[in-house]
Structure formats: structure tokens, C-alpha cells
């Protein structure tokens, strides 16, 4: 079955840029979606179809997807961005949803 | 604005049963597939079950097949998950989530999530 690989953690200083990767076989051919989960809260959709932002998500959040890696980039990181981030795709071969293992973003 | 509110979680022994419910509001409930996604303590997200907008199609992750049953009442805007033969490894927060699609076998993502309900299976 299709697998997504995320780094367990990313640390970034306030005001700097955080890049969260999501690796998968030819993931560039799939649509990738991203969820933010702040501590103790439910997941929130922050990016869909690789690079589309839902209303209310700041433009500091940017998504890209090519080759074997999709990336969620958060520029000018703020304390409120500290959260777990999960990528997600649809696995056509198995007809099911696949989540990445999640990346914990720590704001130093 | 769409809202999802889960209920029914709690503590039960291995082999026990629980019924989770999710009350939906703020959108045309029967237009969208609905899912239950769980998160074990300190772990990632796992889609457990999905049901089409009309209720005529369902999907279960292999580990819950034959033990869990997903259903929906479109007249009451309610999603349910009947969980039988519960195991210790079913312990998790269970989230109700709304898909952007109606059918099952199509690419999904989830634009609304409830706050979750905790299920603890322990002797």
C-alpha cells in the first residue's frame, strides 16, 4: 500500500521559515492535503490540492508538490504555528485515504 | 458555518461495545461523505470508516472490519459508529470529519472536523 513519510520534528525560530516535507512514490502525481493540529485540538485543513488555501488560512502558508516530495512551507513563523502537521493523499490503487505520520513543528 | 459535535465516548473493558454519534449542522448533510478518524495517544491519524452521502456505500480499515459499523441518519443529520468487540488498541480519540465528496471511491479530503470523543478500552 502507498506510504507517506514525514520527518518527526522541525524546529524553527520565530520569524523564520519552516519547511515540512511529505515523501511518497511519485507523490507529484497525486493531490496532497495538509492538516494542522494544535496541542489538544482537532485537526484543521490548512492546504488542499497541493497549494490551495482554505479561507482563513494566512498567505504565510504555501504548498508545493513535485517528484517524490510535497512540501508545506510556513513563512514568518509565529508561536501560534506550533503544532503537528499531517499530509494526506488518496491512494488510487487501494481506493483509500493515507495519512503521513505527522511532523511536530516547534517554535524556538 | 459547519459544525460537528461528537458524543458517546467513554471507558469500557476489552470485548465491550460503545456507540459514537456525531451531530452535524451548517451544511447539507446528505451531500457529503462522512468519516470517523481516530488518533491513538501520541500517535498519528487513521481513517477508521467512511460512509457515502446517501449511506449506500461504506469503507472500513481492515483492523475494524466485522467489529465496527458506520451508519448515518440524514433526516437527523447524524453520523454513528457502532463499535463491538473492542480491543485495547482501539483506545483513541475518535474524530468525526466531513469529506468534500459524496461518493466513497473518489479522492477525499476533509474540510471540517469535530472536537473528538475519547474511547478508552482497558481492563
PDB file of N, CA and C in Angstrom, chain B residues 15-94:
ATOM      1  N   UNK B  15     -13.567  -6.350  24.743  1.00  0.00           N
ATOM      2  CA  UNK B  15     -14.743  -7.131  24.392  1.00  0.00           C
ATOM      3  C   UNK B  15     -16.036  -6.365  24.494  1.00  0.00           C
ATOM      4  N   UNK B  16     -15.973  -5.172  25.040  1.00  0.00           N
ATOM      5  CA  UNK B  16     -17.172  -4.363  25.227  1.00  0.00           C
ATOM      6  C   UNK B  16     -17.600  -3.631  23.971  1.00  0.00           C
ATOM      7  N   UNK B  17     -18.664  -2.840  24.121  1.00  0.00           N
ATOM      8  CA  UNK B  17     -19.235  -2.104  22.997  1.00  0.00           C
ATOM      9  C   UNK B  17     -19.454  -0.646  23.365  1.00  0.00           C
ATOM     10  N   UNK B  18     -19.394   0.203  22.357  1.00  0.00           N
ATOM     11  CA  UNK B  18     -19.724   1.604  22.502  1.00  0.00           C
ATOM     12  C   UNK B  18     -20.368   2.088  21.214  1.00  0.00           C
ATOM     13  N   UNK B  19     -21.202   3.118  21.335  1.00  0.00           N
ATOM     14  CA  UNK B  19     -21.807   3.729  20.155  1.00  0.00           C
ATOM     15  C   UNK B  19     -21.461   5.208  20.162  1.00  0.00           C
ATOM     16  N   UNK B  20     -20.763   5.641  19.132  1.00  0.00           N
ATOM     17  CA  UNK B  20     -20.422   7.050  18.986  1.00  0.00           C
ATOM     18  C   UNK B  20     -21.426   7.722  18.054  1.00  0.00           C
ATOM     19  N   UNK B  21     -21.686   8.983  18.320  1.00  0.00           N
ATOM     20  CA  UNK B  21     -22.555   9.769  17.450  1.00  0.00           C
ATOM     21  C   UNK B  21     -21.893  11.093  17.129  1.00  0.00           C
ATOM     22  N   UNK B  22     -22.301  11.653  16.009  1.00  0.00           N
ATOM     23  CA  UNK B  22     -21.786  12.950  15.574  1.00  0.00           C
ATOM     24  C   UNK B  22     -22.960  13.750  15.034  1.00  0.00           C
ATOM     25  N   UNK B  23     -23.247  14.859  15.684  1.00  0.00           N
ATOM     26  CA  UNK B  23     -24.329  15.739  15.250  1.00  0.00           C
ATOM     27  C   UNK B  23     -23.762  16.808  14.331  1.00  0.00           C
ATOM     28  N   UNK B  24     -24.325  16.900  13.129  1.00  0.00           N
ATOM     29  CA  UNK B  24     -23.829  17.833  12.125  1.00  0.00           C
ATOM     30  C   UNK B  24     -24.810  18.980  11.927  1.00  0.00           C
ATOM     31  N   UNK B  25     -24.269  20.149  11.642  1.00  0.00           N
ATOM     32  CA  UNK B  25     -25.110  21.306  11.344  1.00  0.00           C
ATOM     33  C   UNK B  25     -24.337  22.268  10.452  1.00  0.00           C
ATOM     34  N   UNK B  26     -25.102  23.164   9.789  1.00  0.00           N
ATOM     35  CA  UNK B  26     -24.466  24.207   8.996  1.00  0.00           C
ATOM     36  C   UNK B  26     -24.120  23.846   7.573  1.00  0.00           C
ATOM     37  N   UNK B  27     -24.511  22.646   7.119  1.00  0.00           N
ATOM     38  CA  UNK B  27     -24.273  22.266   5.720  1.00  0.00           C
ATOM     39  C   UNK B  27     -25.292  21.198   5.325  1.00  0.00           C
ATOM     40  N   UNK B  28     -25.389  20.942   4.017  1.00  0.00           N
ATOM     41  CA  UNK B  28     -26.329  19.937   3.523  1.00  0.00           C
ATOM     42  C   UNK B  28     -25.737  18.562   3.765  1.00  0.00           C
ATOM     43  N   UNK B  29     -26.147  17.968   4.881  1.00  0.00           N
ATOM     44  CA  UNK B  29     -25.513  16.750   5.402  1.00  0.00           C
ATOM     45  C   UNK B  29     -25.496  15.623   4.387  1.00  0.00           C
ATOM     46  N   UNK B  30     -26.599  15.388   3.660  1.00  0.00           N
ATOM     47  CA  UNK B  30     -26.679  14.231   2.774  1.00  0.00           C
ATOM     48  C   UNK B  30     -25.880  14.405   1.494  1.00  0.00           C
ATOM     49  N   UNK B  31     -25.250  15.553   1.323  1.00  0.00           N
ATOM     50  CA  UNK B  31     -24.472  15.823   0.118  1.00  0.00           C
ATOM     51  C   UNK B  31     -23.038  15.340   0.239  1.00  0.00           C
ATOM     52  N   UNK B  32     -22.611  15.010   1.449  1.00  0.00           N
ATOM     53  CA  UNK B  32     -21.210  14.707   1.675  1.00  0.00           C
ATOM     54  C   UNK B  32     -20.996  13.373   2.373  1.00  0.00           C
ATOM     55  N   UNK B  33     -19.944  12.671   1.931  1.00  0.00           N
ATOM     56  CA  UNK B  33     -19.491  11.510   2.684  1.00  0.00           C
ATOM     57  C   UNK B  33     -18.967  11.962   4.038  1.00  0.00           C
ATOM     58  N   UNK B  34     -19.084  11.085   5.002  1.00  0.00           N
ATOM     59  CA  UNK B  34     -18.621  11.373   6.357  1.00  0.00           C
ATOM     60  C   UNK B  34     -17.702  10.264   6.825  1.00  0.00           C
ATOM     61  N   UNK B  35     -16.791  10.614   7.715  1.00  0.00           N
ATOM     62  CA  UNK B  35     -15.803   9.649   8.162  1.00  0.00           C
ATOM     63  C   UNK B  35     -15.612   9.700   9.677  1.00  0.00           C
ATOM     64  N   UNK B  36     -15.063   8.626  10.189  1.00  0.00           N
ATOM     65  CA  UNK B  36     -14.514   8.586  11.537  1.00  0.00           C
ATOM     66  C   UNK B  36     -13.004   8.381  11.400  1.00  0.00           C
ATOM     67  N   UNK B  37     -12.262   9.276  11.997  1.00  0.00           N
ATOM     68  CA  UNK B  37     -10.804   9.206  12.005  1.00  0.00           C
ATOM     69  C   UNK B  37     -10.374   9.123  13.464  1.00  0.00           C
ATOM     70  N   UNK B  38      -9.480   8.214  13.766  1.00  0.00           N
ATOM     71  CA  UNK B  38      -9.044   8.090  15.158  1.00  0.00           C
ATOM     72  C   UNK B  38      -7.561   8.414  15.311  1.00  0.00           C
ATOM     73  N   UNK B  39      -7.235   8.756  16.558  1.00  0.00           N
ATOM     74  CA  UNK B  39      -5.852   9.113  16.889  1.00  0.00           C
ATOM     75  C   UNK B  39      -5.519   8.505  18.236  1.00  0.00           C
ATOM     76  N   UNK B  40      -4.710   7.470  18.232  1.00  0.00           N
ATOM     77  CA  UNK B  40      -4.263   6.849  19.471  1.00  0.00           C
ATOM     78  C   UNK B  40      -3.362   7.822  20.218  1.00  0.00           C
ATOM     79  N   UNK B  41      -3.247   7.686  21.533  1.00  0.00           N
ATOM     80  CA  UNK B  41      -2.446   8.625  22.327  1.00  0.00           C
ATOM     81  C   UNK B  41      -1.040   8.806  21.779  1.00  0.00           C
ATOM     82  N   UNK B  42      -0.692  10.047  21.444  1.00  0.00           N
ATOM     83  CA  UNK B  42       0.641  10.355  20.951  1.00  0.00           C
ATOM     84  C   UNK B  42       0.940   9.874  19.552  1.00  0.00           C
ATOM     85  N   UNK B  43      -0.070   9.419  18.836  1.00  0.00           N
ATOM     86  CA  UNK B  43       0.127   8.845  17.510  1.00  0.00           C
ATOM     87  C   UNK B  43      -0.498   9.708  16.416  1.00  0.00           C
ATOM     88  N   UNK B  44      -0.444   9.198  15.176  1.00  0.00           N
ATOM     89  CA  UNK B  44      -0.979   9.926  14.040  1.00  0.00           C
ATOM     90  C   UNK B  44      -2.444   9.631  13.783  1.00  0.00           C
ATOM     91  N   UNK B  45      -2.899  10.065  12.611  1.00  0.00           N
ATOM     92  CA  UNK B  45      -4.299   9.930  12.235  1.00  0.00           C
ATOM     93  C   UNK B  45      -4.526   8.655  11.434  1.00  0.00           C
ATOM     94  N   UNK B  46      -5.664   8.013  11.695  1.00  0.00           N
ATOM     95  CA  UNK B  46      -6.037   6.793  10.970  1.00  0.00           C
ATOM     96  C   UNK B  46      -7.520   6.860  10.623  1.00  0.00           C
ATOM     97  N   UNK B  47      -7.835   6.787   9.337  1.00  0.00           N
ATOM     98  CA  UNK B  47      -9.238   6.741   8.945  1.00  0.00           C
ATOM     99  C   UNK B  47      -9.790   5.361   9.279  1.00  0.00           C
ATOM    100  N   UNK B  48     -10.867   5.329  10.056  1.00  0.00           N
ATOM    101  CA  UNK B  48     -11.448   4.079  10.536  1.00  0.00           C
ATOM    102  C   UNK B  48     -12.573   3.609   9.632  1.00  0.00           C
ATOM    103  N   UNK B  49     -13.470   4.512   9.287  1.00  0.00           N
ATOM    104  CA  UNK B  49     -14.636   4.142   8.491  1.00  0.00           C
ATOM    105  C   UNK B  49     -15.157   5.363   7.754  1.00  0.00           C
ATOM    106  N   UNK B  50     -15.797   5.104   6.613  1.00  0.00           N
ATOM    107  CA  UNK B  50     -16.356   6.175   5.804  1.00  0.00           C
ATOM    108  C   UNK B  50     -17.704   5.723   5.258  1.00  0.00           C
ATOM    109  N   UNK B  51     -18.620   6.667   5.098  1.00  0.00           N
ATOM    110  CA  UNK B  51     -19.927   6.350   4.532  1.00  0.00           C
ATOM    111  C   UNK B  51     -20.290   7.416   3.513  1.00  0.00           C
ATOM    112  N   UNK B  52     -20.878   6.993   2.408  1.00  0.00           N
ATOM    113  CA  UNK B  52     -21.246   7.930   1.348  1.00  0.00           C
ATOM    114  C   UNK B  52     -22.389   8.842   1.807  1.00  0.00           C
ATOM    115  N   UNK B  53     -22.623   9.884   1.044  1.00  0.00           N
ATOM    116  CA  UNK B  53     -23.656  10.837   1.394  1.00  0.00           C
ATOM    117  C   UNK B  53     -25.042  10.209   1.503  1.00  0.00           C
ATOM    118  N   UNK B  54     -25.334   9.281   0.611  1.00  0.00           N
ATOM    119  CA  UNK B  54     -26.637   8.612   0.626  1.00  0.00           C
ATOM    120  C   UNK B  54     -26.703   7.480   1.629  1.00  0.00           C
ATOM    121  N   UNK B  55     -25.547   7.037   2.090  1.00  0.00           N
ATOM    122  CA  UNK B  55     -25.492   5.929   3.041  1.00  0.00           C
ATOM    123  C   UNK B  55     -25.390   4.564   2.410  1.00  0.00           C
ATOM    124  N   UNK B  56     -25.335   4.503   1.071  1.00  0.00           N
ATOM    125  CA  UNK B  56     -25.348   3.195   0.418  1.00  0.00           C
ATOM    126  C   UNK B  56     -23.953   2.638   0.170  1.00  0.00           C
ATOM    127  N   UNK B  57     -22.926   3.369   0.548  1.00  0.00           N
ATOM    128  CA  UNK B  57     -21.564   2.883   0.384  1.00  0.00           C
ATOM    129  C   UNK B  57     -20.765   3.092   1.653  1.00  0.00           C
ATOM    130  N   UNK B  58     -19.986   2.080   2.027  1.00  0.00           N
ATOM    131  CA  UNK B  58     -19.173   2.192   3.231  1.00  0.00           C
ATOM    132  C   UNK B  58     -17.773   1.659   2.972  1.00  0.00           C
ATOM    133  N   UNK B  59     -16.841   2.118   3.808  1.00  0.00           N
ATOM    134  CA  UNK B  59     -15.452   1.643   3.774  1.00  0.00           C
ATOM    135  C   UNK B  59     -14.991   1.490   5.219  1.00  0.00           C
ATOM    136  N   UNK B  60     -14.235   0.427   5.473  1.00  0.00           N
ATOM    137  CA  UNK B  60     -13.651   0.196   6.803  1.00  0.00           C
ATOM    138  C   UNK B  60     -12.172  -0.140   6.647  1.00  0.00           C
ATOM    139  N   UNK B  61     -11.373   0.370   7.573  1.00  0.00           N
ATOM    140  CA  UNK B  61      -9.988  -0.084   7.621  1.00  0.00           C
ATOM    141  C   UNK B  61      -9.990  -1.548   8.050  1.00  0.00           C
ATOM    142  N   UNK B  62      -9.024  -2.294   7.584  1.00  0.00           N
ATOM    143  CA  UNK B  62      -9.025  -3.750   7.793  1.00  0.00           C
ATOM    144  C   UNK B  62      -9.148  -4.126   9.268  1.00  0.00           C
ATOM    145  N   UNK B  63      -8.513  -3.379  10.141  1.00  0.00           N
ATOM    146  CA  UNK B  63      -8.454  -3.756  11.556  1.00  0.00           C
ATOM    147  C   UNK B  63      -9.797  -3.678  12.272  1.00  0.00           C
ATOM    148  N   UNK B  64     -10.789  -3.017  11.680  1.00  0.00           N
ATOM    149  CA  UNK B  64     -12.087  -2.894  12.354  1.00  0.00           C
ATOM    150  C   UNK B  64     -13.204  -3.618  11.614  1.00  0.00           C
ATOM    151  N   UNK B  65     -12.893  -4.201  10.464  1.00  0.00           N
ATOM    152  CA  UNK B  65     -13.920  -4.906   9.694  1.00  0.00           C
ATOM    153  C   UNK B  65     -14.554  -6.015  10.528  1.00  0.00           C
ATOM    154  N   UNK B  66     -15.878  -6.085  10.499  1.00  0.00           N
ATOM    155  CA  UNK B  66     -16.604  -7.091  11.261  1.00  0.00           C
ATOM    156  C   UNK B  66     -16.856  -6.706  12.708  1.00  0.00           C
ATOM    157  N   UNK B  67     -16.225  -5.633  13.181  1.00  0.00           N
ATOM    158  CA  UNK B  67     -16.419  -5.193  14.579  1.00  0.00           C
ATOM    159  C   UNK B  67     -17.108  -3.841  14.661  1.00  0.00           C
ATOM    160  N   UNK B  68     -16.826  -2.952  13.710  1.00  0.00           N
ATOM    161  CA  UNK B  68     -17.399  -1.610  13.716  1.00  0.00           C
ATOM    162  C   UNK B  68     -18.413  -1.480  12.584  1.00  0.00           C
ATOM    163  N   UNK B  69     -19.456  -0.684  12.829  1.00  0.00           N
ATOM    164  CA  UNK B  69     -20.455  -0.409  11.803  1.00  0.00           C
ATOM    165  C   UNK B  69     -20.725   1.085  11.759  1.00  0.00           C
ATOM    166  N   UNK B  70     -20.519   1.680  10.593  1.00  0.00           N
ATOM    167  CA  UNK B  70     -20.806   3.093  10.412  1.00  0.00           C
ATOM    168  C   UNK B  70     -22.191   3.240   9.791  1.00  0.00           C
ATOM    169  N   UNK B  71     -22.924   4.243  10.236  1.00  0.00           N
ATOM    170  CA  UNK B  71     -24.246   4.496   9.684  1.00  0.00           C
ATOM    171  C   UNK B  71     -24.539   5.988   9.779  1.00  0.00           C
ATOM    172  N   UNK B  72     -25.569   6.411   9.099  1.00  0.00           N
ATOM    173  CA  UNK B  72     -25.963   7.809   9.160  1.00  0.00           C
ATOM    174  C   UNK B  72     -27.467   7.918   9.053  1.00  0.00           C
ATOM    175  N   UNK B  73     -28.012   8.963   9.684  1.00  0.00           N
ATOM    176  CA  UNK B  73     -29.435   9.275   9.602  1.00  0.00           C
ATOM    177  C   UNK B  73     -29.521  10.672   8.987  1.00  0.00           C
ATOM    178  N   UNK B  74     -29.788  10.718   7.687  1.00  0.00           N
ATOM    179  CA  UNK B  74     -29.793  12.015   7.007  1.00  0.00           C
ATOM    180  C   UNK B  74     -30.982  12.882   7.409  1.00  0.00           C
ATOM    181  N   UNK B  75     -32.015  12.267   7.950  1.00  0.00           N
ATOM    182  CA  UNK B  75     -33.166  13.064   8.409  1.00  0.00           C
ATOM    183  C   UNK B  75     -32.847  13.779   9.715  1.00  0.00           C
ATOM    184  N   UNK B  76     -31.876  13.252  10.451  1.00  0.00           N
ATOM    185  CA  UNK B  76     -31.490  13.839  11.741  1.00  0.00           C
ATOM    186  C   UNK B  76     -30.090  14.469  11.696  1.00  0.00           C
ATOM    187  N   UNK B  77     -29.459  14.452  10.518  1.00  0.00           N
ATOM    188  CA  UNK B  77     -28.096  14.988  10.368  1.00  0.00           C
ATOM    189  C   UNK B  77     -27.129  14.384  11.384  1.00  0.00           C
ATOM    190  N   UNK B  78     -27.184  13.068  11.495  1.00  0.00           N
ATOM    191  CA  UNK B  78     -26.379  12.376  12.498  1.00  0.00           C
ATOM    192  C   UNK B  78     -25.573  11.251  11.867  1.00  0.00           C
ATOM    193  N   UNK B  79     -24.315  11.154  12.304  1.00  0.00           N
ATOM    194  CA  UNK B  79     -23.415  10.080  11.910  1.00  0.00           C
ATOM    195  C   UNK B  79     -23.170   9.204  13.133  1.00  0.00           C
ATOM    196  N   UNK B  80     -23.119   7.898  12.946  1.00  0.00           N
ATOM    197  CA  UNK B  80     -22.922   6.976  14.059  1.00  0.00           C
ATOM    198  C   UNK B  80     -21.788   6.000  13.778  1.00  0.00           C
ATOM    199  N   UNK B  81     -21.228   5.481  14.862  1.00  0.00           N
ATOM    200  CA  UNK B  81     -20.252   4.406  14.764  1.00  0.00           C
ATOM    201  C   UNK B  81     -20.522   3.425  15.893  1.00  0.00           C
ATOM    202  N   UNK B  82     -20.995   2.253  15.516  1.00  0.00           N
ATOM    203  CA  UNK B  82     -21.237   1.187  16.481  1.00  0.00           C
ATOM    204  C   UNK B  82     -19.965   0.358  16.578  1.00  0.00           C
ATOM    205  N   UNK B  83     -19.407   0.270  17.793  1.00  0.00           N
ATOM    206  CA  UNK B  83     -18.136  -0.425  17.984  1.00  0.00           C
ATOM    207  C   UNK B  83     -18.346  -1.617  18.916  1.00  0.00           C
ATOM    208  N   UNK B  84     -18.124  -2.798  18.412  1.00  0.00           N
ATOM    209  CA  UNK B  84     -18.252  -4.029  19.185  1.00  0.00           C
ATOM    210  C   UNK B  84     -16.904  -4.722  19.302  1.00  0.00           C
ATOM    211  N   UNK B  85     -16.833  -5.672  20.212  1.00  0.00           N
ATOM    212  CA  UNK B  85     -15.595  -6.455  20.413  1.00  0.00           C
ATOM    213  C   UNK B  85     -14.381  -5.543  20.509  1.00  0.00           C
ATOM    214  N   UNK B  86     -14.503  -4.526  21.319  1.00  0.00           N
ATOM    215  CA  UNK B  86     -13.437  -3.535  21.418  1.00  0.00           C
ATOM    216  C   UNK B  86     -12.166  -4.135  21.997  1.00  0.00           C
ATOM    217  N   UNK B  87     -11.039  -3.642  21.494  1.00  0.00           N
ATOM    218  CA  UNK B  87      -9.721  -4.099  21.923  1.00  0.00           C
ATOM    219  C   UNK B  87      -8.971  -2.941  22.564  1.00  0.00           C
ATOM    220  N   UNK B  88      -7.930  -3.276  23.306  1.00  0.00           N
ATOM    221  CA  UNK B  88      -7.115  -2.239  23.936  1.00  0.00           C
ATOM    222  C   UNK B  88      -6.552  -1.289  22.882  1.00  0.00           C
ATOM    223  N   UNK B  89      -6.187  -1.820  21.719  1.00  0.00           N
ATOM    224  CA  UNK B  89      -5.588  -0.959  20.692  1.00  0.00           C
ATOM    225  C   UNK B  89      -6.614  -0.127  19.926  1.00  0.00           C
ATOM    226  N   UNK B  90      -7.883  -0.202  20.306  1.00  0.00           N
ATOM    227  CA  UNK B  90      -8.891   0.724  19.772  1.00  0.00           C
ATOM    228  C   UNK B  90      -8.925   2.022  20.579  1.00  0.00           C
ATOM    229  N   UNK B  91      -8.180   2.070  21.680  1.00  0.00           N
ATOM    230  CA  UNK B  91      -8.128   3.270  22.504  1.00  0.00           C
ATOM    231  C   UNK B  91      -7.608   4.451  21.692  1.00  0.00           C
ATOM    232  N   UNK B  92      -8.399   5.505  21.632  1.00  0.00           N
ATOM    233  CA  UNK B  92      -8.041   6.664  20.803  1.00  0.00           C
ATOM    234  C   UNK B  92      -9.076   7.767  20.976  1.00  0.00           C
ATOM    235  N   UNK B  93      -8.721   8.942  20.490  1.00  0.00           N
ATOM    236  CA  UNK B  93      -9.721   9.974  20.268  1.00  0.00           C
ATOM    237  C   UNK B  93     -10.331   9.699  18.894  1.00  0.00           C
ATOM    238  N   UNK B  94     -11.647   9.703  18.839  1.00  0.00           N
ATOM    239  CA  UNK B  94     -12.339   9.466  17.574  1.00  0.00           C
ATOM    240  C   UNK B  94     -12.942  10.786  17.086  1.00  0.00           C
TER     241      UNK B  94
END
